[in-house]
Short mmCIF file of C-alpha atoms and ligand atoms in Angstrom, two decimals:
data_model
loop_
_atom_site.label_atom_id
_atom_site.label_comp_id
_atom_site.label_asym_id
_atom_site.label_seq_id
_atom_site.Cartn_x
_atom_site.Cartn_y
_atom_site.Cartn_z
CA UNK A 13 26.92 11.93 -22.35
CA UNK A 14 24.37 12.96 -19.87
CA UNK A 15 23.28 9.43 -19.29
CA UNK A 16 26.90 8.53 -18.31
CA UNK A 17 26.92 10.92 -15.46
CA UNK A 18 23.47 10.14 -14.13
CA UNK A 19 23.36 8.65 -10.66
CA UNK A 20 20.80 6.61 -8.90
CA UNK A 21 20.29 4.41 -5.95
CA UNK A 22 17.90 2.56 -3.51
CA UNK A 23 17.86 3.83 0.09
CA UNK A 24 16.15 1.80 2.79
CA UNK A 25 14.69 3.49 5.90
CA UNK A 26 15.02 1.09 8.75
CA UNK A 27 14.55 1.33 12.45
CA UNK A 28 12.32 0.47 15.39
CA UNK A 29 8.67 1.04 15.29
CA UNK A 30 7.65 4.68 15.78
CA UNK A 31 11.11 6.06 14.98
CA UNK A 32 9.51 8.12 12.28
CA UNK A 33 10.58 6.31 9.11
CA UNK A 34 7.27 6.83 7.23
CA UNK A 35 7.08 10.53 8.34
CA UNK A 36 10.65 10.88 6.85
CA UNK A 37 9.55 9.12 3.59
CA UNK A 38 6.69 11.56 3.31
CA UNK A 39 9.01 14.54 4.00
CA UNK A 40 11.36 13.41 1.25
CA UNK A 41 8.60 12.99 -1.34
CA UNK A 42 6.44 15.93 -0.21
CA UNK A 43 3.38 13.72 -0.37
CA UNK A 44 1.42 11.75 2.17
CA UNK A 45 2.47 8.35 0.61
CA UNK A 46 2.87 6.31 3.76
CA UNK A 47 0.45 6.45 6.69
CA UNK A 48 1.91 7.38 10.09
CA UNK A 49 0.73 7.10 13.64
CA UNK A 50 1.88 6.97 17.21
CA UNK A 51 0.95 3.25 17.36
CA UNK A 52 3.75 0.88 16.77
CA UNK A 53 3.84 -1.27 13.65
CA UNK A 54 1.87 1.15 11.58
CA UNK A 55 3.72 0.23 8.35
CA UNK A 56 3.16 -3.28 7.08
CA UNK A 57 4.36 -3.12 3.53
CA UNK A 58 7.57 -1.77 1.94
CA UNK A 59 6.58 1.48 0.20
CA UNK A 60 8.68 3.20 -2.35
CA UNK A 61 9.01 7.01 -2.88
CA UNK A 62 10.89 8.16 -5.92
CA UNK A 63 12.54 11.48 -5.95
CA UNK A 64 14.05 12.64 -9.20
CA UNK A 65 16.12 15.62 -10.43
CA UNK A 66 17.91 16.23 -13.70
CA UNK A 67 21.12 14.47 -12.42
CA UNK A 68 19.89 11.76 -10.15
CA UNK A 69 17.07 9.51 -8.97
CA UNK A 70 16.71 8.13 -5.38
CA UNK A 71 14.27 5.45 -4.58
CA UNK A 72 13.43 5.39 -0.89
CA UNK A 73 12.12 2.26 0.67
CA UNK A 74 10.04 2.67 3.84
CA UNK A 75 10.11 -0.50 5.90
CA UNK A 76 8.00 -1.87 8.80
CA UNK A 77 9.45 -1.27 12.42
CA UNK A 78 11.97 -3.91 13.17
CA UNK A 79 10.55 -6.43 15.65
CA UNK A 80 10.39 -10.16 16.43
CA UNK A 81 7.72 -11.94 14.39
CA UNK A 82 4.93 -13.46 16.39
CA UNK A 83 2.44 -14.33 13.63
CA UNK A 84 2.24 -14.74 9.89
CA UNK A 85 1.69 -11.06 9.22
CA UNK A 86 4.75 -10.21 11.27
CA UNK A 87 6.70 -12.72 9.27
CA UNK A 88 5.57 -10.93 6.11
CA UNK A 89 6.65 -7.70 7.62
CA UNK A 90 10.05 -9.00 8.61
CA UNK A 91 10.60 -10.38 5.13
CA UNK A 92 9.86 -6.89 3.83
CA UNK A 93 12.68 -5.46 6.02
CA UNK A 94 15.21 -8.02 5.03
CA UNK A 95 14.40 -7.74 1.32
CA UNK A 96 14.72 -3.96 1.51
CA UNK A 97 18.19 -4.39 3.10
CA UNK A 98 19.25 -6.54 0.22
CA UNK A 99 17.71 -4.27 -2.43
CA UNK A 100 19.13 -1.13 -1.03
CA UNK A 101 22.47 0.55 -1.87
CA UNK A 102 22.45 2.80 1.13
CA UNK A 103 20.87 2.10 4.52
CA UNK A 104 19.40 4.60 6.97
CA UNK A 105 19.08 3.65 10.57
CA UNK A 106 16.34 6.04 11.87
CA UNK A 107 16.05 6.39 15.58
CA UNK A 108 13.93 8.50 17.77
CA UNK A 109 16.52 10.78 19.49
CA UNK A 110 13.96 12.14 21.92
CA UNK A 111 13.18 8.76 23.22
CA UNK A 112 16.97 7.94 23.49
CA UNK A 113 17.28 11.07 25.64
CA UNK A 114 14.44 10.20 27.74
CA UNK A 115 15.66 6.57 28.30
CA UNK A 116 18.82 8.21 29.90
CA UNK A 117 20.57 4.88 29.78
CA UNK A 118 24.32 5.48 29.40
CA UNK A 119 25.07 2.06 28.16
CA UNK A 120 24.31 1.11 24.57
CA UNK A 121 21.27 0.99 22.35
CA UNK A 122 18.01 -0.75 22.83
CA UNK A 123 18.41 -4.58 22.35
CA UNK A 124 16.26 -4.71 19.22
CA UNK A 125 17.98 -1.78 17.62
CA UNK A 126 21.33 -3.53 18.37
CA UNK A 127 20.04 -6.60 16.61
CA UNK A 128 18.95 -4.51 13.63
CA UNK A 129 22.29 -2.74 13.53
CA UNK A 130 24.04 -6.13 13.29
CA UNK A 131 21.90 -6.91 10.29
CA UNK A 132 22.75 -3.59 8.64
CA UNK A 133 26.46 -4.19 9.26
CA UNK A 134 26.28 -7.56 7.52
CA UNK A 135 25.19 -5.88 4.23
CA UNK A 136 28.56 -4.06 3.79
CA UNK A 137 26.84 -0.86 2.58
CA UNK A 138 26.99 2.72 3.80
CA UNK A 139 24.89 3.16 6.96
CA UNK A 140 23.74 6.65 7.75
CA UNK A 141 22.28 7.23 11.27
CA UNK A 142 19.32 9.59 11.38
CA UNK A 143 18.69 11.05 14.77
CA UNK A 144 15.01 12.01 14.30
CA UNK A 145 12.53 14.10 16.28
CA UNK A 146 15.07 16.79 17.19
CA UNK A 147 12.18 19.24 17.37
CA UNK A 148 11.29 17.70 20.70
CA UNK A 149 14.88 17.13 21.95
CA UNK A 150 17.18 19.51 23.77
CA UNK A 151 20.15 20.11 21.48
CA UNK A 152 22.79 19.86 24.20
CA UNK A 153 21.44 16.47 25.05
CA UNK A 154 21.97 15.13 21.56
CA UNK A 155 25.82 15.05 21.94
CA UNK A 156 26.01 12.12 24.43
CA UNK A 157 23.50 10.32 22.20
CA UNK A 158 25.67 10.81 19.10
CA UNK A 159 28.75 9.62 21.14
CA UNK A 160 26.83 6.48 22.21
CA UNK A 161 26.04 5.53 18.56
CA UNK A 162 29.41 6.52 17.32
CA UNK A 163 30.92 3.95 19.72
CA UNK A 164 28.80 1.18 18.29
CA UNK A 165 29.37 1.46 14.51
CA UNK A 166 31.38 3.44 11.97
CA UNK A 167 28.35 5.25 10.47
CA UNK A 168 28.99 6.88 7.10
CA UNK A 169 27.28 10.05 8.73
CA UNK A 170 25.24 10.99 11.72
CA UNK A 171 22.44 13.45 10.87
CA UNK A 172 20.02 15.08 13.31
CA UNK A 173 16.75 15.79 11.65
CA UNK A 174 13.12 16.43 12.24
CA UNK A 175 11.04 14.48 9.86
CA UNK A 176 8.06 16.41 11.10
CA UNK A 177 9.27 19.94 10.39
CA UNK A 178 11.90 19.10 7.63
CA UNK A 179 14.77 20.41 9.73
CA UNK A 180 18.13 18.75 8.58
CA UNK A 181 16.53 17.06 5.60
CA UNK A 182 18.68 18.92 3.08
CA UNK A 183 21.81 17.87 5.03
CA UNK A 184 20.63 14.25 5.07
CA UNK A 185 19.89 14.33 1.24
CA UNK A 186 23.51 15.70 0.70
CA UNK A 187 24.95 12.86 2.63
CA UNK A 188 22.89 10.28 0.70
CA UNK A 189 23.84 11.83 -2.58
CA UNK A 190 27.52 11.34 -1.77
CA UNK A 191 27.04 7.68 -1.88
CA UNK A 192 24.91 7.35 -5.04
CA UNK A 193 26.72 5.53 -7.96
CA UNK A 194 26.33 5.94 -11.65
CA UNK A 195 23.11 4.20 -12.63
CA UNK A 196 19.95 4.34 -14.67
CA UNK A 197 16.75 6.17 -14.03
CA UNK A 198 14.80 3.23 -12.73
CA UNK A 199 11.35 4.93 -12.90
CA UNK A 200 10.00 7.36 -15.43
CA UNK A 201 10.21 11.05 -14.38
CA UNK A 202 7.26 12.13 -12.26
CA UNK A 203 6.64 8.64 -10.92
CA UNK A 204 6.14 9.16 -7.15
CA UNK A 205 5.60 5.71 -5.74
CA UNK A 206 4.98 2.07 -6.62
CA UNK A 207 1.74 2.00 -4.85
CA UNK A 208 -1.59 2.00 -6.65
CA UNK A 209 -4.33 4.50 -5.74
CA UNK A 210 -6.34 1.64 -4.35
CA UNK A 211 -3.51 0.65 -2.07
CA UNK A 212 -3.02 4.21 -0.73
CA UNK A 213 -6.77 4.58 -0.17
CA UNK A 214 -6.91 1.41 1.86
CA UNK A 215 -4.01 2.64 3.95
CA UNK A 216 -5.69 6.09 4.47
CA UNK A 217 -8.71 4.31 5.85
CA UNK A 218 -6.48 2.19 8.19
CA UNK A 219 -4.67 5.32 9.24
CA UNK A 220 -7.76 6.76 10.74
CA UNK A 221 -8.44 3.44 12.55
CA UNK A 222 -4.95 3.78 13.94
CA UNK A 223 -5.51 7.37 14.99
CA UNK A 224 -9.02 6.88 16.53
CA UNK A 225 -8.81 3.47 18.25
CA UNK A 226 -6.78 2.03 20.94
CA UNK A 227 -5.11 -1.01 22.63
CA UNK A 228 -5.27 -4.18 20.55
CA UNK A 229 -7.87 -2.93 18.04
CA UNK A 230 -5.59 -1.10 15.53
CA UNK A 231 -3.22 -4.03 15.34
CA UNK A 232 -5.94 -6.41 14.43
CA UNK A 233 -7.42 -4.26 11.67
CA UNK A 234 -6.87 -4.48 7.90
CA UNK A 235 -8.64 -2.67 5.12
CA UNK A 236 -9.62 -4.09 1.70
CA UNK A 237 -11.05 -2.04 -1.11
CA UNK A 238 -14.04 -3.91 -2.46
CA UNK A 239 -14.90 -1.57 -5.29
CA UNK A 240 -13.40 1.55 -6.75
CA UNK A 241 -15.54 3.09 -9.37
CA UNK A 242 -14.83 6.25 -11.29
CA UNK A 243 -17.56 8.36 -12.94
CA UNK A 244 -17.35 11.35 -15.36
CA UNK A 245 -14.74 10.09 -17.76
CA UNK A 246 -12.56 11.14 -19.42
CA UNK A 247 -11.88 13.54 -16.61
CA UNK A 248 -12.55 11.93 -13.32
CA UNK A 249 -15.34 13.80 -11.64
CA UNK A 250 -16.26 11.41 -8.71
CA UNK A 251 -15.09 8.15 -7.21
CA UNK A 252 -17.22 5.68 -5.33
CA UNK A 253 -15.38 3.41 -2.99
CA UNK A 254 -16.50 0.45 -0.90
CA UNK A 255 -14.08 -0.62 1.75
CA UNK A 256 -14.17 -3.42 4.22
CA UNK A 257 -12.54 -3.00 7.64
CA UNK A 258 -11.50 -6.42 8.97
CA UNK A 259 -11.21 -6.91 12.61
CA UNK A 260 -10.65 -9.94 14.92
CA UNK A 261 -13.63 -9.97 17.35
CA UNK A 262 -17.32 -8.98 17.67
CA UNK A 263 -16.31 -6.74 20.56
CA UNK A 264 -13.84 -4.81 18.18
CA UNK A 265 -16.52 -4.57 15.61
CA UNK A 266 -18.77 -2.92 18.07
CA UNK A 267 -16.12 -0.46 18.99
CA UNK A 268 -15.29 0.28 15.38
CA UNK A 269 -18.95 1.00 14.56
CA UNK A 270 -19.51 3.05 17.82
CA UNK A 271 -22.63 4.30 19.27
CA UNK A 272 -25.23 4.75 16.55
CA UNK A 273 -22.40 4.36 14.06
CA UNK A 274 -20.54 7.43 15.35
CA UNK A 275 -17.03 5.83 15.27
CA UNK A 276 -17.42 4.53 11.70
CA UNK A 277 -18.80 7.85 10.59
CA UNK A 278 -15.80 9.68 12.12
CA UNK A 279 -13.30 7.18 10.45
CA UNK A 280 -15.11 7.51 7.12
CA UNK A 281 -15.39 11.33 7.12
CA UNK A 282 -11.74 11.86 8.11
CA UNK A 283 -10.52 9.23 5.55
CA UNK A 284 -12.77 10.80 2.87
CA UNK A 285 -11.02 14.12 3.29
CA UNK A 286 -7.57 12.49 2.82
CA UNK A 287 -8.77 10.52 -0.12
CA UNK A 288 -10.35 13.50 -1.93
CA UNK A 289 -6.97 15.41 -1.45
CA UNK A 290 -5.13 12.36 -2.96
CA UNK A 291 -7.46 11.79 -5.84
CA UNK A 292 -8.23 15.51 -6.46
CA UNK A 293 -11.99 14.85 -6.84
CA UNK A 294 -15.02 14.23 -4.56
CA UNK A 295 -15.32 10.74 -3.22
CA UNK A 296 -18.26 8.74 -1.88
CA UNK A 297 -16.78 6.35 0.67
CA UNK A 298 -18.76 3.55 2.15
CA UNK A 299 -17.29 1.47 5.00
CA UNK A 300 -18.28 -1.97 6.25
CA UNK A 301 -16.83 -3.69 9.34
CA UNK A 302 -16.27 -7.52 9.15
CA UNK A 303 -15.05 -9.96 11.70
CA UNK A 304 -12.26 -12.23 10.47
CA UNK A 305 -11.17 -14.28 13.34
CA UNK A 306 -7.33 -14.74 13.62
CA UNK A 307 -6.79 -13.24 10.18
CA UNK A 308 -3.20 -12.38 10.96
CA UNK A 309 -2.40 -16.07 10.83
CA UNK A 310 -4.62 -16.95 7.90
CA UNK A 311 -2.82 -17.34 4.66
CA UNK A 312 -5.84 -16.88 2.44
CA UNK A 313 -6.96 -13.62 4.06
CA UNK A 314 -3.28 -12.37 4.11
CA UNK A 315 -2.99 -13.25 0.47
CA UNK A 316 -6.16 -11.44 -0.55
CA UNK A 317 -4.81 -8.35 1.38
CA UNK A 318 -1.53 -8.59 -0.41
CA UNK A 319 0.14 -9.40 2.88
CA UNK A 320 1.44 -12.89 2.33
CA UNK A 321 5.03 -13.72 1.29
CA UNK A 322 3.79 -16.09 -1.31
CA UNK A 323 1.07 -13.71 -2.82
N1 GTP B 22 7.84 15.44 17.23
C1 GTP B 22 8.07 14.70 16.23
N2 GTP B 22 7.33 13.54 16.02
C2 GTP B 22 7.60 12.84 14.93
C3 GTP B 22 8.71 13.04 14.04
N3 GTP B 22 8.70 12.05 13.16
C4 GTP B 22 7.76 11.23 13.43
N4 GTP B 22 7.05 11.70 14.50
C5 GTP B 22 5.85 11.02 15.10
O1 GTP B 22 6.17 9.80 15.53
C6 GTP B 22 5.06 8.89 15.33
C7 GTP B 22 5.61 7.70 14.57
O2 GTP B 22 5.90 8.16 13.29
P1 GTP B 22 5.90 7.14 11.94
O3 GTP B 22 6.37 7.79 10.81
O4 GTP B 22 4.57 6.50 11.87
O5 GTP B 22 6.98 6.07 12.52
P2 GTP B 22 7.46 4.71 11.84
O6 GTP B 22 8.88 4.60 12.15
O7 GTP B 22 7.15 4.71 10.37
O8 GTP B 22 6.62 3.62 12.66
P3 GTP B 22 6.29 2.14 12.17
O9 GTP B 22 5.62 2.16 10.84
O10 GTP B 22 5.30 1.72 13.21
O11 GTP B 22 7.54 1.30 12.19
C8 GTP B 22 4.01 9.70 14.62
O12 GTP B 22 3.13 10.13 15.61
C9 GTP B 22 4.73 10.71 14.00
O13 GTP B 22 3.96 12.03 13.85
C10 GTP B 22 9.55 14.21 14.26
O14 GTP B 22 10.44 14.58 13.64
N5 GTP B 22 9.14 15.03 15.39
MG1 MG B 23 6.01 3.45 9.30
#
């Protein structure tokens, strides 16, 4: 009987780069599953976070920021967005309310967001607008923003939240739950994500590159785990990880290594702390920087990184 009343559904988090989608995914899951940064196009792959309770299971799909593809990597990211729209039962349009207030344009939404909204509308699924970053927005200024979006589309709900502080998250979950249909528990209880430890570790290294480097460097960086060795079985006592940081130019390699290796050391020690928290044991992390000219357009490299549509 219990199975009959069980509800489940897939919920896609979509929006422009930097809106706070990955921060929101992490807030839902209570874990640092998706990396976040102030740099646009932080997320490259669709990441699932599963939240489960006795009566329902929600699978959140974090997606890359919506943008026009300029290279093969972008095309992969774009495909990730469109396939998440198809897979999802409920769509969230996440927007940075503080940026909307700062823009002070009284007419309409940013062009790219308008384009995305058209794609969401074509799905014929409930679309919930999430006005994010209210912790840095003046409350009174939210009303005209809400009115502006309300004019554009019949959203199933409009929910102001702060993905950073968690403010409004319960209200948002309540709105999402209204649209869940009867369905199976897709993932076993206690499954948190579809990502492997290796994938999360590679992302945690890339996150530090995003946070510590600037201009075009972070966009041209990818991380590959070359070896991941556990010692002390049956209970894992220590993990030894070799990771390669790919970049596009010799000059970028120089910056990533830094004066007497200082930048690489900084990236490594910060990433190691995050990795140890994730794995729950000490970690020895060795980083190598390698130049891979134009890798964002090279299919064989993208495939080895799991970033090719045909991989
Ligand atoms: N103040 C504030 N900052 C936030 C909030 N949510 C996200 N941020 C910040 O906004 C920046 C972008 O957040 P992300 O979660 O990486 O944004 P995203 O939408 O996943 O970005 P892409 O992956 O590039 O598409 C980060 O610096 C976050 O810390 C929020 O509610 N309040
Ligand atoms: Mg993201």
